[in-house]
Short mmCIF file of C-alpha atoms in Angstrom, two decimals:
data_model
loop_
_atom_site.label_atom_id
_atom_site.label_comp_id
_atom_site.label_asym_id
_atom_site.label_seq_id
_atom_site.Cartn_x
_atom_site.Cartn_y
_atom_site.Cartn_z
CA HIS K 1 120.60 59.28 156.15
CA SER K 2 121.96 57.60 153.03
CA CYS K 3 120.49 60.37 150.84
CA LEU K 4 122.41 62.95 152.86
CA ARG K 5 125.61 60.93 152.50
CA HIS K 6 125.20 60.91 148.73
CA LEU K 7 124.62 64.66 148.61
CA ILE K 8 127.75 65.22 150.70
CA TYR K 9 129.76 62.77 148.56
CA TYR K 10 128.86 64.62 145.36
CA ASP K 11 129.66 67.94 147.06
CA LEU K 12 126.09 69.20 146.71
CA VAL K 13 125.69 69.79 150.44
CA THR K 14 128.15 70.95 153.04
CA MET K 15 127.58 70.25 156.71
CA VAL K 16 128.90 72.78 159.19
CA ASP K 17 129.06 72.68 162.97
CA ILE K 18 126.54 74.59 165.03
CA PHE K 19 127.86 78.10 165.57
CA GLN K 20 129.10 78.77 169.08
CA TYR K 21 131.27 81.65 170.20
CA SER K 22 133.41 79.11 172.09
CA ASN K 23 134.37 77.25 168.88
CA GLU K 24 137.93 77.45 167.64
CA TYR K 25 138.95 77.54 163.99
CA ALA K 26 142.20 77.56 162.04
CA THR K 27 142.93 78.91 158.58
CA THR K 28 143.67 76.59 155.67
CA THR K 29 146.04 77.08 152.77
CA ASP K 30 143.04 78.13 150.63
CA LEU K 31 143.01 81.48 152.44
CA HIS K 32 145.96 82.63 150.32
CA ALA K 33 144.01 82.05 147.08
CA PHE K 34 141.02 83.85 148.60
CA MET K 35 143.15 86.93 149.32
CA THR K 36 144.03 87.25 145.63
CA ASP K 37 140.58 86.50 144.17
CA ASP K 38 138.63 89.77 143.82
CA ALA K 39 135.36 88.03 142.88
CA MET K 40 135.51 85.76 145.91
CA ILE K 41 136.34 88.69 148.21
CA ALA K 42 133.34 90.64 146.83
CA SER K 43 131.02 87.68 147.39
CA CYS K 44 132.39 87.29 150.93
CA VAL K 45 131.77 90.97 151.73
CA ARG K 46 128.18 90.68 150.50
CA PHE K 47 127.62 87.46 152.44
CA VAL K 48 129.14 88.42 155.81
CA SER K 49 127.86 92.02 155.97
CA ARG K 50 125.17 92.50 158.57
CA LYS K 51 121.87 93.31 156.92
CA ASP K 52 120.82 95.73 159.68
CA LYS K 53 123.75 98.08 159.04
CA ALA K 54 123.84 100.76 156.36
CA MET K 55 127.53 100.13 155.69
CA GLN K 56 129.18 97.00 154.33
CA ALA K 57 131.93 94.99 156.02
CA ASN K 58 135.41 96.06 154.97
CA VAL K 59 137.98 93.69 153.49
CA PRO K 60 140.87 94.39 155.91
CA THR K 61 138.68 93.54 158.92
CA ILE K 62 137.40 90.36 157.27
CA LEU K 63 140.96 89.27 156.51
CA ALA K 64 142.09 90.19 160.04
CA ALA K 65 139.23 88.10 161.44
CA TYR K 66 140.12 85.05 159.36
CA CYS K 67 143.83 85.43 160.14
CA GLY K 68 143.03 85.82 163.85
CA LEU K 69 141.43 82.37 163.98
CA GLN K 70 143.87 79.81 165.34
CA PRO K 71 143.91 77.01 167.90
CA GLY K 72 143.44 78.41 171.38
CA ILE K 73 141.57 81.49 170.11
CA THR K 74 137.77 81.29 169.99
CA ILE K 75 135.57 83.08 167.48
CA GLY K 76 134.22 85.00 170.48
CA ASP K 77 137.74 86.23 171.26
CA VAL K 78 138.16 87.43 167.66
CA CYS K 79 134.75 89.16 167.69
CA HIS K 80 135.65 90.99 170.88
CA ARG K 81 139.21 91.90 169.87
CA LEU K 82 138.26 93.23 166.42
CA ASP K 83 134.79 94.48 167.43
CA LEU K 84 133.24 92.76 164.41
CA PHE K 85 129.74 94.02 165.19
CA SER K 86 130.74 97.68 164.79
CA HIS K 87 132.41 96.77 161.48
CA ALA K 88 129.10 95.40 160.16
CA ILE K 89 130.35 91.78 160.16
CA ASP K 90 128.01 88.95 161.14
CA PRO K 91 130.27 86.38 162.88
CA ARG K 92 127.93 83.46 162.10
CA ARG K 93 127.99 84.25 158.42
CA LEU K 94 131.77 84.90 158.51
CA VAL K 95 132.33 81.40 159.92
CA GLY K 96 129.74 79.84 157.60
CA TYR K 97 131.36 81.41 154.54
CA GLY K 98 134.86 80.44 155.67
CA VAL K 99 133.95 76.82 156.41
CA THR K 100 131.92 76.22 153.25
CA ARG K 101 134.65 77.76 151.07
CA ARG K 102 137.31 75.80 153.02
CA LEU K 103 139.11 78.97 154.11
CA ILE K 104 138.91 77.87 157.73
CA ARG K 105 138.33 74.58 159.52
CA ARG K 106 137.00 73.73 162.95
CA VAL K 107 139.55 72.83 165.62
CA HIS K 108 138.15 70.10 167.87
CA LYS K 109 139.33 69.24 171.35
CA LEU K 110 139.89 65.56 172.08
CA PRO K 111 140.26 64.84 175.81
CA VAL K 112 142.42 61.83 176.71
CA HIS K 113 142.44 60.11 180.10
CA PRO K 114 144.23 56.85 181.04
CA ASP K 115 140.87 55.29 182.06
CA GLY K 116 139.44 56.02 178.58
CA VAL K 117 142.44 54.53 176.83
CA ARG K 118 142.23 51.38 179.00
CA ALA K 119 138.46 51.08 178.40
CA ARG K 120 138.96 51.37 174.63
CA ALA K 121 141.70 48.72 174.68
CA ALA K 122 139.66 46.34 176.86
CA HIS K 123 136.34 46.63 174.96
CA PRO K 124 136.92 48.23 171.54
CA ALA K 125 133.55 47.30 170.00
CA GLN K 126 131.42 48.10 173.04
CA HIS K 127 133.18 51.27 174.11
CA ALA K 128 132.06 53.53 171.27
CA ASP K 129 128.35 52.81 171.65
CA SER K 130 128.12 52.22 175.38
CA ASP K 131 125.27 54.16 176.99
CA ALA K 132 125.11 51.98 180.10
CA ASP K 133 124.13 53.99 183.16
CA LEU K 134 124.14 57.19 181.08
CA ASP K 135 120.84 58.36 182.59
CA ASP K 136 122.21 57.87 186.10
CA HIS K 137 125.24 60.00 185.23
CA LEU K 138 123.21 62.75 183.61
CA HIS K 139 120.64 63.10 186.38
CA SER K 140 122.98 62.83 189.32
CA ALA K 141 123.31 65.92 191.51
CA SER K 142 126.97 65.08 192.06
CA SER K 143 129.56 65.70 189.37
CA GLU K 144 131.48 62.53 190.34
CA PRO K 145 129.40 60.08 188.20
CA ALA K 146 129.65 62.45 185.21
CA LEU K 147 133.39 62.79 185.78
CA GLN K 148 133.77 59.00 185.85
CA LEU K 149 131.82 58.67 182.57
CA LEU K 150 133.92 61.46 181.07
CA ARG K 151 137.11 59.64 182.09
CA THR K 152 135.84 56.45 180.42
CA LEU K 153 134.86 58.24 177.19
CA SER K 154 138.08 60.27 176.97
CA ASP K 155 140.04 57.95 174.72
CA GLY K 156 141.19 60.56 172.20
CA LEU K 157 138.55 59.52 169.67
CA HIS K 158 135.54 61.43 171.05
CA THR K 159 135.43 65.13 170.14
CA ASP K 160 134.40 67.91 172.47
CA ASP K 161 131.01 68.18 170.73
CA GLU K 162 130.34 64.46 171.09
CA LEU K 163 131.25 64.47 174.78
CA CYS K 164 129.01 67.48 175.42
CA CYS K 165 126.10 65.71 173.72
CA ARG K 166 126.72 62.42 175.54
CA LEU K 167 126.95 64.15 178.93
CA GLY K 168 124.20 66.69 178.28
CA ARG K 169 126.51 69.52 179.37
CA SER K 170 128.13 72.55 177.79
CA TRP K 171 131.84 72.56 176.97
CA ARG K 172 132.39 74.95 179.88
CA GLN K 173 130.82 72.40 182.26
CA VAL K 174 132.80 69.53 180.72
CA SER K 175 135.96 71.62 180.92
CA ASP K 176 135.27 72.27 184.61
CA LEU K 177 134.96 68.50 185.16
CA ILE K 178 138.26 67.95 183.34
CA GLY K 179 139.87 70.53 185.63
CA HIS K 180 139.19 68.24 188.62
CA ASP K 181 141.56 65.56 187.32
CA ALA K 182 145.18 66.31 186.42
CA ALA K 183 145.46 63.07 184.43
CA PHE K 184 143.48 64.57 181.51
CA ILE K 185 145.28 65.93 178.49
CA ILE K 186 143.56 67.79 175.66
CA ILE K 187 144.55 67.27 172.04
CA ALA K 188 143.55 70.04 169.64
CA LYS K 189 142.96 68.67 166.16
#
């Protein structure tokens, strides 16, 4: 663990999120420099082109894909809208290239619920690491125990990925739980 931290600190390793079509990304200011750097564009085309296609990805479609990424728009939406597969673009590699070159960044969702904010204020040290009754919540046939745990964890500091891991559910399932309680708000960051 400490070895990995050192590699990251010295910029020898970059960690990226697991690719999911439901992930959202936003462009960074570095995209402008990318658009004017012919060598970087050429390396991007080589990297994101699907290997099973005879043709290479084209630059206008790559740029349209990066520019289409914004909060509220998933990578799956961009793939579908621009039909990236028929343009010989591998979406996983497009995202990987963009994130490692800091052209795009992941947009996380941070659910907030009044119960989570109160729990954080009442027990700040315990709240972050509390796994009490987690197994009961995960193995319950009812969604009510999972919803109660989600309310408690939704303090604005736990990302969508962390909540999905803690609850053992997909974001779609977590989002469905959130839909049962109007007191939730979602912060995109």
